[in-house]
PDB file of C-alpha atoms in Angstrom:
ATOM      1  CA  UNK A   1      21.709   2.794   3.578  1.00  0.00           C
ATOM      2  CA  UNK A   2      18.966   0.616   5.045  1.00  0.00           C
ATOM      3  CA  UNK A   3      15.747   0.859   3.035  1.00  0.00           C
ATOM      4  CA  UNK A   4      13.407   0.247   5.982  1.00  0.00           C
ATOM      5  CA  UNK A   5      12.722   2.724   8.764  1.00  0.00           C
ATOM      6  CA  UNK A   6      10.536   1.437  11.551  1.00  0.00           C
ATOM      7  CA  UNK A   7       9.090   2.751  14.759  1.00  0.00           C
ATOM      8  CA  UNK A   8       7.490   0.231  17.102  1.00  0.00           C
ATOM      9  CA  UNK A   9       5.952   1.545  20.301  1.00  0.00           C
ATOM     10  CA  UNK A  10       4.452  -0.694  22.919  1.00  0.00           C
ATOM     11  CA  UNK A  11       1.629   0.421  25.158  1.00  0.00           C
ATOM     12  CA  UNK A  12       0.170  -2.198  27.465  1.00  0.00           C
ATOM     13  CA  UNK A  13      -0.086  -5.416  25.469  1.00  0.00           C
ATOM     14  CA  UNK A  14      -0.308  -3.665  22.101  1.00  0.00           C
ATOM     15  CA  UNK A  15       2.594  -2.629  19.890  1.00  0.00           C
ATOM     16  CA  UNK A  16       1.920  -0.032  17.224  1.00  0.00           C
ATOM     17  CA  UNK A  17       4.249  -0.128  14.245  1.00  0.00           C
ATOM     18  CA  UNK A  18       4.885   2.499  11.589  1.00  0.00           C
ATOM     19  CA  UNK A  19       7.247   1.638   8.747  1.00  0.00           C
ATOM     20  CA  UNK A  20       8.605   3.613   5.837  1.00  0.00           C
ATOM     21  CA  UNK A  21      10.378   1.793   3.004  1.00  0.00           C
ATOM     22  CA  UNK A  22      12.497   3.474   0.372  1.00  0.00           C
ATOM     23  CA  UNK A  23      11.384   2.059  -2.976  1.00  0.00           C
ATOM     24  CA  UNK A  24      10.452   3.631  -6.355  1.00  0.00           C
ATOM     25  CA  UNK A  25       7.189   1.598  -6.612  1.00  0.00           C
ATOM     26  CA  UNK A  26       7.144   2.224 -10.375  1.00  0.00           C
ATOM     27  CA  UNK A  27       3.667   1.408 -11.665  1.00  0.00           C
ATOM     28  CA  UNK A  28       4.627   0.496 -15.228  1.00  0.00           C
ATOM     29  CA  UNK A  29       2.274   3.189 -16.568  1.00  0.00           C
ATOM     30  CA  UNK A  30       4.649   6.152 -16.335  1.00  0.00           C
ATOM     31  CA  UNK A  31       6.915   7.253 -19.188  1.00  0.00           C
ATOM     32  CA  UNK A  32      10.437   8.587 -18.797  1.00  0.00           C
ATOM     33  CA  UNK A  33      11.387  11.920 -20.439  1.00  0.00           C
ATOM     34  CA  UNK A  34      12.312  10.119 -23.690  1.00  0.00           C
ATOM     35  CA  UNK A  35       8.793   8.682 -23.899  1.00  0.00           C
ATOM     36  CA  UNK A  36       9.731   5.104 -22.998  1.00  0.00           C
ATOM     37  CA  UNK A  37       7.586   3.307 -20.422  1.00  0.00           C
ATOM     38  CA  UNK A  38       9.345   2.763 -17.108  1.00  0.00           C
ATOM     39  CA  UNK A  39       8.830  -0.944 -16.366  1.00  0.00           C
ATOM     40  CA  UNK A  40       6.935  -1.896 -13.217  1.00  0.00           C
ATOM     41  CA  UNK A  41       9.205  -2.106 -10.196  1.00  0.00           C
ATOM     42  CA  UNK A  42       7.373  -2.490  -6.919  1.00  0.00           C
ATOM     43  CA  UNK A  43       7.479  -4.342  -3.629  1.00  0.00           C
ATOM     44  CA  UNK A  44       5.296  -7.466  -3.669  1.00  0.00           C
ATOM     45  CA  UNK A  45       5.576  -8.664  -0.081  1.00  0.00           C
ATOM     46  CA  UNK A  46       6.570  -7.025   3.172  1.00  0.00           C
ATOM     47  CA  UNK A  47       6.541  -9.352   6.174  1.00  0.00           C
ATOM     48  CA  UNK A  48       6.849  -8.200   9.775  1.00  0.00           C
ATOM     49  CA  UNK A  49       7.978 -10.832  12.283  1.00  0.00           C
ATOM     50  CA  UNK A  50       8.286 -10.967  16.036  1.00  0.00           C
ATOM     51  CA  UNK A  51      10.211 -13.931  17.529  1.00  0.00           C
ATOM     52  CA  UNK A  52      10.452 -15.411  14.014  1.00  0.00           C
ATOM     53  CA  UNK A  53       6.653 -15.498  13.726  1.00  0.00           C
ATOM     54  CA  UNK A  54       4.940 -13.309  11.138  1.00  0.00           C
ATOM     55  CA  UNK A  55       2.639 -10.796  12.811  1.00  0.00           C
ATOM     56  CA  UNK A  56       1.603  -8.862   9.698  1.00  0.00           C
ATOM     57  CA  UNK A  57       2.074  -9.414   5.961  1.00  0.00           C
ATOM     58  CA  UNK A  58       1.551  -6.826   3.249  1.00  0.00           C
ATOM     59  CA  UNK A  59       0.941  -7.856  -0.376  1.00  0.00           C
ATOM     60  CA  UNK A  60       1.418  -4.819  -2.563  1.00  0.00           C
ATOM     61  CA  UNK A  61       0.740  -3.985  -6.189  1.00  0.00           C
ATOM     62  CA  UNK A  62       2.000  -1.024  -8.209  1.00  0.00           C
ATOM     63  CA  UNK A  63      -0.742   1.242  -6.784  1.00  0.00           C
ATOM     64  CA  UNK A  64       1.052   1.595  -3.464  1.00  0.00           C
ATOM     65  CA  UNK A  65       2.730   5.005  -3.309  1.00  0.00           C
ATOM     66  CA  UNK A  66       6.450   5.534  -3.845  1.00  0.00           C
ATOM     67  CA  UNK A  67       8.457   5.110  -0.632  1.00  0.00           C
ATOM     68  CA  UNK A  68       5.597   3.144   0.945  1.00  0.00           C
ATOM     69  CA  UNK A  69       4.272   3.750   4.420  1.00  0.00           C
ATOM     70  CA  UNK A  70       2.340   1.250   6.467  1.00  0.00           C
ATOM     71  CA  UNK A  71       0.900   1.293   9.958  1.00  0.00           C
ATOM     72  CA  UNK A  72      -0.436  -1.655  11.922  1.00  0.00           C
ATOM     73  CA  UNK A  73      -0.579  -3.006  15.477  1.00  0.00           C
ATOM     74  CA  UNK A  74      -0.198  -6.368  17.155  1.00  0.00           C
ATOM     75  CA  UNK A  75      -0.351  -7.930  20.608  1.00  0.00           C
ATOM     76  CA  UNK A  76       2.067 -10.028  22.631  1.00  0.00           C
ATOM     77  CA  UNK A  77       5.379  -8.188  22.329  1.00  0.00           C
ATOM     78  CA  UNK A  78       7.284  -6.484  25.128  1.00  0.00           C
ATOM     79  CA  UNK A  79       9.450  -3.388  25.250  1.00  0.00           C
ATOM     80  CA  UNK A  80      12.996  -4.274  24.182  1.00  0.00           C
ATOM     81  CA  UNK A  81      11.890  -7.086  21.829  1.00  0.00           C
ATOM     82  CA  UNK A  82      13.071  -6.996  18.230  1.00  0.00           C
ATOM     83  CA  UNK A  83      10.703  -6.564  15.314  1.00  0.00           C
ATOM     84  CA  UNK A  84      11.959  -7.656  11.901  1.00  0.00           C
ATOM     85  CA  UNK A  85      10.714  -6.611   8.476  1.00  0.00           C
ATOM     86  CA  UNK A  86      11.652  -8.087   5.089  1.00  0.00           C
ATOM     87  CA  UNK A  87      10.482  -6.976   1.652  1.00  0.00           C
ATOM     88  CA  UNK A  88      10.816  -8.662  -1.744  1.00  0.00           C
ATOM     89  CA  UNK A  89      10.086  -6.807  -4.990  1.00  0.00           C
ATOM     90  CA  UNK A  90       9.053  -7.982  -8.468  1.00  0.00           C
ATOM     91  CA  UNK A  91      12.678  -7.901  -9.629  1.00  0.00           C
ATOM     92  CA  UNK A  92      13.747 -10.306  -6.910  1.00  0.00           C
ATOM     93  CA  UNK A  93      15.475  -7.684  -4.810  1.00  0.00           C
ATOM     94  CA  UNK A  94      15.071  -7.895  -1.059  1.00  0.00           C
ATOM     95  CA  UNK A  95      16.036  -6.136   2.139  1.00  0.00           C
ATOM     96  CA  UNK A  96      15.575  -6.740   5.851  1.00  0.00           C
ATOM     97  CA  UNK A  97      15.459  -4.264   8.701  1.00  0.00           C
ATOM     98  CA  UNK A  98      14.949  -4.502  12.434  1.00  0.00           C
ATOM     99  CA  UNK A  99      13.746  -2.211  15.191  1.00  0.00           C
ATOM    100  CA  UNK A 100      13.722  -2.465  18.967  1.00  0.00           C
ATOM    101  CA  UNK A 101      10.253  -2.110  20.405  1.00  0.00           C
ATOM    102  CA  UNK A 102      10.171   0.987  22.607  1.00  0.00           C
TER     103      UNK A 102
ATOM    104  CA  UNK B   1     -11.240  31.765  -1.949  1.00  0.00           C
ATOM    105  CA  UNK B   2      -8.980  33.007  -4.733  1.00  0.00           C
ATOM    106  CA  UNK B   3      -6.027  32.987  -2.341  1.00  0.00           C
ATOM    107  CA  UNK B   4      -6.619  29.347  -1.484  1.00  0.00           C
ATOM    108  CA  UNK B   5      -7.006  28.496  -5.131  1.00  0.00           C
ATOM    109  CA  UNK B   6      -3.633  30.020  -6.031  1.00  0.00           C
ATOM    110  CA  UNK B   7      -1.927  28.189  -3.193  1.00  0.00           C
ATOM    111  CA  UNK B   8      -3.330  24.857  -4.265  1.00  0.00           C
ATOM    112  CA  UNK B   9      -2.344  25.449  -7.881  1.00  0.00           C
ATOM    113  CA  UNK B  10       1.165  26.249  -6.738  1.00  0.00           C
ATOM    114  CA  UNK B  11       1.262  23.047  -4.686  1.00  0.00           C
ATOM    115  CA  UNK B  12       0.076  21.071  -7.707  1.00  0.00           C
ATOM    116  CA  UNK B  13       2.741  22.624  -9.906  1.00  0.00           C
ATOM    117  CA  UNK B  14       5.465  21.819  -7.394  1.00  0.00           C
ATOM    118  CA  UNK B  15       4.231  18.265  -7.051  1.00  0.00           C
ATOM    119  CA  UNK B  16       4.314  17.887 -10.822  1.00  0.00           C
ATOM    120  CA  UNK B  17       7.868  19.228 -10.970  1.00  0.00           C
ATOM    121  CA  UNK B  18       8.999  16.887  -8.210  1.00  0.00           C
ATOM    122  CA  UNK B  19       7.341  14.005 -10.009  1.00  0.00           C
ATOM    123  CA  UNK B  20       9.143  14.873 -13.254  1.00  0.00           C
ATOM    124  CA  UNK B  21      12.491  15.200 -11.487  1.00  0.00           C
ATOM    125  CA  UNK B  22      11.929  11.803  -9.869  1.00  0.00           C
ATOM    126  CA  UNK B  23      11.023  10.185 -13.167  1.00  0.00           C
ATOM    127  CA  UNK B  24      14.207  11.424 -14.804  1.00  0.00           C
ATOM    128  CA  UNK B  25      16.236   9.916 -12.019  1.00  0.00           C
ATOM    129  CA  UNK B  26      14.594   6.499 -12.278  1.00  0.00           C
ATOM    130  CA  UNK B  27      14.869   6.597 -16.051  1.00  0.00           C
ATOM    131  CA  UNK B  28      18.625   6.751 -15.743  1.00  0.00           C
ATOM    132  CA  UNK B  29      19.041   4.243 -12.940  1.00  0.00           C
ATOM    133  CA  UNK B  30      16.670   1.546 -14.245  1.00  0.00           C
ATOM    134  CA  UNK B  31      18.321  -1.864 -13.888  1.00  0.00           C
ATOM    135  CA  UNK B  32      18.671  -4.166 -16.868  1.00  0.00           C
ATOM    136  CA  UNK B  33      15.557  -5.657 -18.461  1.00  0.00           C
ATOM    137  CA  UNK B  34      16.609  -9.184 -17.531  1.00  0.00           C
ATOM    138  CA  UNK B  35      15.830  -8.570 -13.886  1.00  0.00           C
ATOM    139  CA  UNK B  36      12.265  -7.675 -14.759  1.00  0.00           C
ATOM    140  CA  UNK B  37      11.568 -11.342 -15.417  1.00  0.00           C
ATOM    141  CA  UNK B  38      12.600 -12.564 -11.973  1.00  0.00           C
ATOM    142  CA  UNK B  39       9.888 -14.697 -10.374  1.00  0.00           C
ATOM    143  CA  UNK B  40       7.329 -13.135  -8.061  1.00  0.00           C
ATOM    144  CA  UNK B  41       7.709 -13.153  -4.293  1.00  0.00           C
ATOM    145  CA  UNK B  42       6.335 -16.274  -2.552  1.00  0.00           C
ATOM    146  CA  UNK B  43       2.715 -15.911  -1.521  1.00  0.00           C
ATOM    147  CA  UNK B  44       2.068 -12.818  -3.650  1.00  0.00           C
ATOM    148  CA  UNK B  45      -1.428 -13.260  -5.153  1.00  0.00           C
ATOM    149  CA  UNK B  46      -0.501 -12.516  -8.752  1.00  0.00           C
ATOM    150  CA  UNK B  47      -3.904 -13.223 -10.318  1.00  0.00           C
ATOM    151  CA  UNK B  48      -5.612 -10.812  -7.915  1.00  0.00           C
ATOM    152  CA  UNK B  49      -3.109  -8.049  -8.612  1.00  0.00           C
ATOM    153  CA  UNK B  50      -3.448  -8.529 -12.389  1.00  0.00           C
ATOM    154  CA  UNK B  51      -7.257  -8.339 -12.259  1.00  0.00           C
ATOM    155  CA  UNK B  52      -8.887  -5.281 -13.815  1.00  0.00           C
ATOM    156  CA  UNK B  53     -12.241  -5.309 -12.039  1.00  0.00           C
ATOM    157  CA  UNK B  54     -13.469  -5.577  -8.482  1.00  0.00           C
ATOM    158  CA  UNK B  55     -15.296  -8.843  -9.212  1.00  0.00           C
ATOM    159  CA  UNK B  56     -12.179 -10.436 -10.691  1.00  0.00           C
ATOM    160  CA  UNK B  57     -10.129  -9.391  -7.675  1.00  0.00           C
ATOM    161  CA  UNK B  58     -12.658 -10.829  -5.230  1.00  0.00           C
ATOM    162  CA  UNK B  59     -12.889 -14.078  -7.206  1.00  0.00           C
ATOM    163  CA  UNK B  60      -9.081 -14.396  -7.192  1.00  0.00           C
ATOM    164  CA  UNK B  61      -8.656 -13.629  -3.489  1.00  0.00           C
ATOM    165  CA  UNK B  62     -11.749 -14.886  -1.722  1.00  0.00           C
ATOM    166  CA  UNK B  63     -14.684 -17.230  -1.743  1.00  0.00           C
ATOM    167  CA  UNK B  64     -18.170 -16.011  -1.049  1.00  0.00           C
ATOM    168  CA  UNK B  65     -20.093 -12.781  -1.291  1.00  0.00           C
ATOM    169  CA  UNK B  66     -19.336  -9.308  -0.099  1.00  0.00           C
ATOM    170  CA  UNK B  67     -21.616  -7.752   2.462  1.00  0.00           C
ATOM    171  CA  UNK B  68     -21.496  -4.000   3.134  1.00  0.00           C
ATOM    172  CA  UNK B  69     -21.022  -3.525   6.863  1.00  0.00           C
ATOM    173  CA  UNK B  70     -21.217  -0.617   9.275  1.00  0.00           C
ATOM    174  CA  UNK B  71     -18.630  -2.445  11.379  1.00  0.00           C
ATOM    175  CA  UNK B  72     -15.910  -1.733   8.805  1.00  0.00           C
ATOM    176  CA  UNK B  73     -14.424   1.742   8.932  1.00  0.00           C
ATOM    177  CA  UNK B  74     -12.528   3.185   5.981  1.00  0.00           C
ATOM    178  CA  UNK B  75     -10.931   6.605   6.177  1.00  0.00           C
ATOM    179  CA  UNK B  76      -9.757   8.562   3.144  1.00  0.00           C
ATOM    180  CA  UNK B  77      -9.530  12.242   2.341  1.00  0.00           C
ATOM    181  CA  UNK B  78     -12.609  13.577   0.534  1.00  0.00           C
ATOM    182  CA  UNK B  79     -10.403  15.396  -1.956  1.00  0.00           C
ATOM    183  CA  UNK B  80      -6.917  14.250  -2.948  1.00  0.00           C
ATOM    184  CA  UNK B  81      -4.925  17.030  -4.584  1.00  0.00           C
ATOM    185  CA  UNK B  82      -2.175  14.568  -5.445  1.00  0.00           C
ATOM    186  CA  UNK B  83      -3.390  11.152  -6.553  1.00  0.00           C
ATOM    187  CA  UNK B  84       0.137   9.757  -6.152  1.00  0.00           C
ATOM    188  CA  UNK B  85      -0.102   9.781  -2.369  1.00  0.00           C
ATOM    189  CA  UNK B  86      -3.539   9.249  -0.836  1.00  0.00           C
ATOM    190  CA  UNK B  87      -3.689   8.094   2.794  1.00  0.00           C
ATOM    191  CA  UNK B  88      -6.142   5.258   3.418  1.00  0.00           C
ATOM    192  CA  UNK B  89      -6.842   3.533   6.698  1.00  0.00           C
ATOM    193  CA  UNK B  90      -9.126   0.628   7.471  1.00  0.00           C
ATOM    194  CA  UNK B  91     -10.193  -0.717  10.839  1.00  0.00           C
ATOM    195  CA  UNK B  92     -12.911  -2.904  12.267  1.00  0.00           C
ATOM    196  CA  UNK B  93     -14.175  -4.183  15.587  1.00  0.00           C
ATOM    197  CA  UNK B  94     -15.247  -7.477  13.998  1.00  0.00           C
ATOM    198  CA  UNK B  95     -13.614 -10.491  15.664  1.00  0.00           C
ATOM    199  CA  UNK B  96     -11.524 -13.094  13.859  1.00  0.00           C
ATOM    200  CA  UNK B  97     -10.146 -10.869  11.105  1.00  0.00           C
ATOM    201  CA  UNK B  98      -7.704 -12.732   8.846  1.00  0.00           C
ATOM    202  CA  UNK B  99      -7.196 -10.251   6.017  1.00  0.00           C
ATOM    203  CA  UNK B 100      -7.876  -6.695   4.899  1.00  0.00           C
ATOM    204  CA  UNK B 101      -7.764  -5.749   1.203  1.00  0.00           C
ATOM    205  CA  UNK B 102      -8.047  -2.314  -0.350  1.00  0.00           C
ATOM    206  CA  UNK B 103      -9.437  -1.882  -3.870  1.00  0.00           C
ATOM    207  CA  UNK B 104      -9.302   1.174  -6.094  1.00  0.00           C
ATOM    208  CA  UNK B 105     -11.622   0.151  -8.965  1.00  0.00           C
ATOM    209  CA  UNK B 106     -10.779   3.148 -11.202  1.00  0.00           C
ATOM    210  CA  UNK B 107      -7.070   2.199 -11.281  1.00  0.00           C
ATOM    211  CA  UNK B 108      -5.715   0.056 -14.166  1.00  0.00           C
ATOM    212  CA  UNK B 109      -5.522  -2.845 -11.695  1.00  0.00           C
ATOM    213  CA  UNK B 110      -8.340  -2.835  -9.162  1.00  0.00           C
ATOM    214  CA  UNK B 111      -6.428  -4.296  -6.201  1.00  0.00           C
ATOM    215  CA  UNK B 112      -4.019  -1.894  -4.494  1.00  0.00           C
ATOM    216  CA  UNK B 113      -3.001  -3.791  -1.372  1.00  0.00           C
ATOM    217  CA  UNK B 114      -3.937  -6.893   0.577  1.00  0.00           C
ATOM    218  CA  UNK B 115      -2.873  -7.470   4.171  1.00  0.00           C
ATOM    219  CA  UNK B 116      -2.718 -10.847   5.874  1.00  0.00           C
ATOM    220  CA  UNK B 117      -3.280 -10.661   9.588  1.00  0.00           C
ATOM    221  CA  UNK B 118      -1.933 -13.068  12.183  1.00  0.00           C
ATOM    222  CA  UNK B 119      -3.744 -14.060  15.375  1.00  0.00           C
ATOM    223  CA  UNK B 120      -1.694 -11.403  17.168  1.00  0.00           C
ATOM    224  CA  UNK B 121      -2.593  -8.625  14.708  1.00  0.00           C
ATOM    225  CA  UNK B 122      -5.057  -5.898  15.573  1.00  0.00           C
ATOM    226  CA  UNK B 123      -7.725  -5.381  12.892  1.00  0.00           C
ATOM    227  CA  UNK B 124      -6.408  -2.142  11.449  1.00  0.00           C
ATOM    228  CA  UNK B 125      -4.045  -0.906   8.770  1.00  0.00           C
ATOM    229  CA  UNK B 126      -2.963   2.441   7.378  1.00  0.00           C
ATOM    230  CA  UNK B 127      -1.101   3.037   4.128  1.00  0.00           C
ATOM    231  CA  UNK B 128      -0.737   5.426   1.171  1.00  0.00           C
ATOM    232  CA  UNK B 129      -2.029   4.587  -2.297  1.00  0.00           C
ATOM    233  CA  UNK B 130      -1.951   5.962  -5.835  1.00  0.00           C
ATOM    234  CA  UNK B 131      -5.244   6.819  -7.489  1.00  0.00           C
ATOM    235  CA  UNK B 132      -5.477   7.489 -11.220  1.00  0.00           C
ATOM    236  CA  UNK B 133      -8.682   9.504 -11.018  1.00  0.00           C
ATOM    237  CA  UNK B 134     -11.730  10.205  -8.893  1.00  0.00           C
ATOM    238  CA  UNK B 135     -12.756   6.856  -7.507  1.00  0.00           C
ATOM    239  CA  UNK B 136     -14.475   4.793  -4.898  1.00  0.00           C
ATOM    240  CA  UNK B 137     -12.104   3.043  -2.500  1.00  0.00           C
ATOM    241  CA  UNK B 138     -13.320  -0.266  -1.136  1.00  0.00           C
ATOM    242  CA  UNK B 139     -12.092  -1.963   2.023  1.00  0.00           C
ATOM    243  CA  UNK B 140     -12.746  -5.692   2.230  1.00  0.00           C
ATOM    244  CA  UNK B 141     -12.387  -7.341   5.617  1.00  0.00           C
ATOM    245  CA  UNK B 142     -12.312 -11.121   5.891  1.00  0.00           C
ATOM    246  CA  UNK B 143     -13.507 -12.175   9.335  1.00  0.00           C
ATOM    247  CA  UNK B 144     -14.524 -15.647  10.407  1.00  0.00           C
ATOM    248  CA  UNK B 145     -14.495 -16.736   6.763  1.00  0.00           C
ATOM    249  CA  UNK B 146     -17.016 -14.032   5.747  1.00  0.00           C
ATOM    250  CA  UNK B 147     -16.453 -10.879   3.729  1.00  0.00           C
ATOM    251  CA  UNK B 148     -17.441  -7.444   4.995  1.00  0.00           C
ATOM    252  CA  UNK B 149     -16.905  -4.213   3.086  1.00  0.00           C
ATOM    253  CA  UNK B 150     -17.075  -0.462   3.338  1.00  0.00           C
ATOM    254  CA  UNK B 151     -16.373   2.167   0.726  1.00  0.00           C
ATOM    255  CA  UNK B 152     -15.376   5.785   0.533  1.00  0.00           C
ATOM    256  CA  UNK B 153     -15.279   8.275  -2.348  1.00  0.00           C
ATOM    257  CA  UNK B 154     -12.115  10.193  -3.173  1.00  0.00           C
ATOM    258  CA  UNK B 155     -12.120  13.128  -5.578  1.00  0.00           C
ATOM    259  CA  UNK B 156      -8.709  13.163  -7.265  1.00  0.00           C
ATOM    260  CA  UNK B 157      -7.629  16.461  -8.832  1.00  0.00           C
ATOM    261  CA  UNK B 158      -4.227  15.289 -10.154  1.00  0.00           C
ATOM    262  CA  UNK B 159      -4.049  11.610 -11.087  1.00  0.00           C
ATOM    263  CA  UNK B 160      -1.293   9.486  -9.632  1.00  0.00           C
ATOM    264  CA  UNK B 161      -0.592   6.964 -12.369  1.00  0.00           C
ATOM    265  CA  UNK B 162       1.309   9.060 -14.875  1.00  0.00           C
ATOM    266  CA  UNK B 163      -1.108   8.893 -17.817  1.00  0.00           C
TER     267      UNK B 163
END
């Protein structure tokens, strides 16, 4: 199951992107039912690229909500182009997803 | 009035139950401790994310002084029933924006998110953040090497950091 769901819609020269990532984003301040602290586990970077050039980079701490959502917009892409997104979390896990710009 | 109150209490209770169910799940599926010591992602501003206060965050991320600006727009709900998911959006018409950071000073770590913009990026971002309690939310926009800020108050009725 891909962890990244993206919608990229172009209108004129501007592409608006909405992305939803499946990730626990554990803050490190929450206890499990046995009373033990759940260690922090959160995405640190999420980079969106168009034609191998980063167009938007998110740096996230543990205060970003579980299953994070982000919305941004950029210029210079055309309908049919591919947008790529890659995240890396504090445990070294990573995933990449792509979306066709509509 | 009383009807609305009951509905919101019910929503709060359901949120709490969902939260508990989720916690149980992650408790069981937590990966081994060893992985927790993997190195941080390249470029991630660790010092800024470990800072407890707004001033420490700004010192770790930026140079120079913050100036409150009407040209920075921050949108948050006035009241957040569930502090675990609070929508925040920031936008500005200022030219030459290179980064947008969002601070929640009442959280254990003051910096929630920092966004690096490319030349092609539009100066706006929307995301969802956790807030431990009623707090100010501060948007910092870096444009042309200067820092502009706007803030918004969010009343949190159920904190989003576990506590």
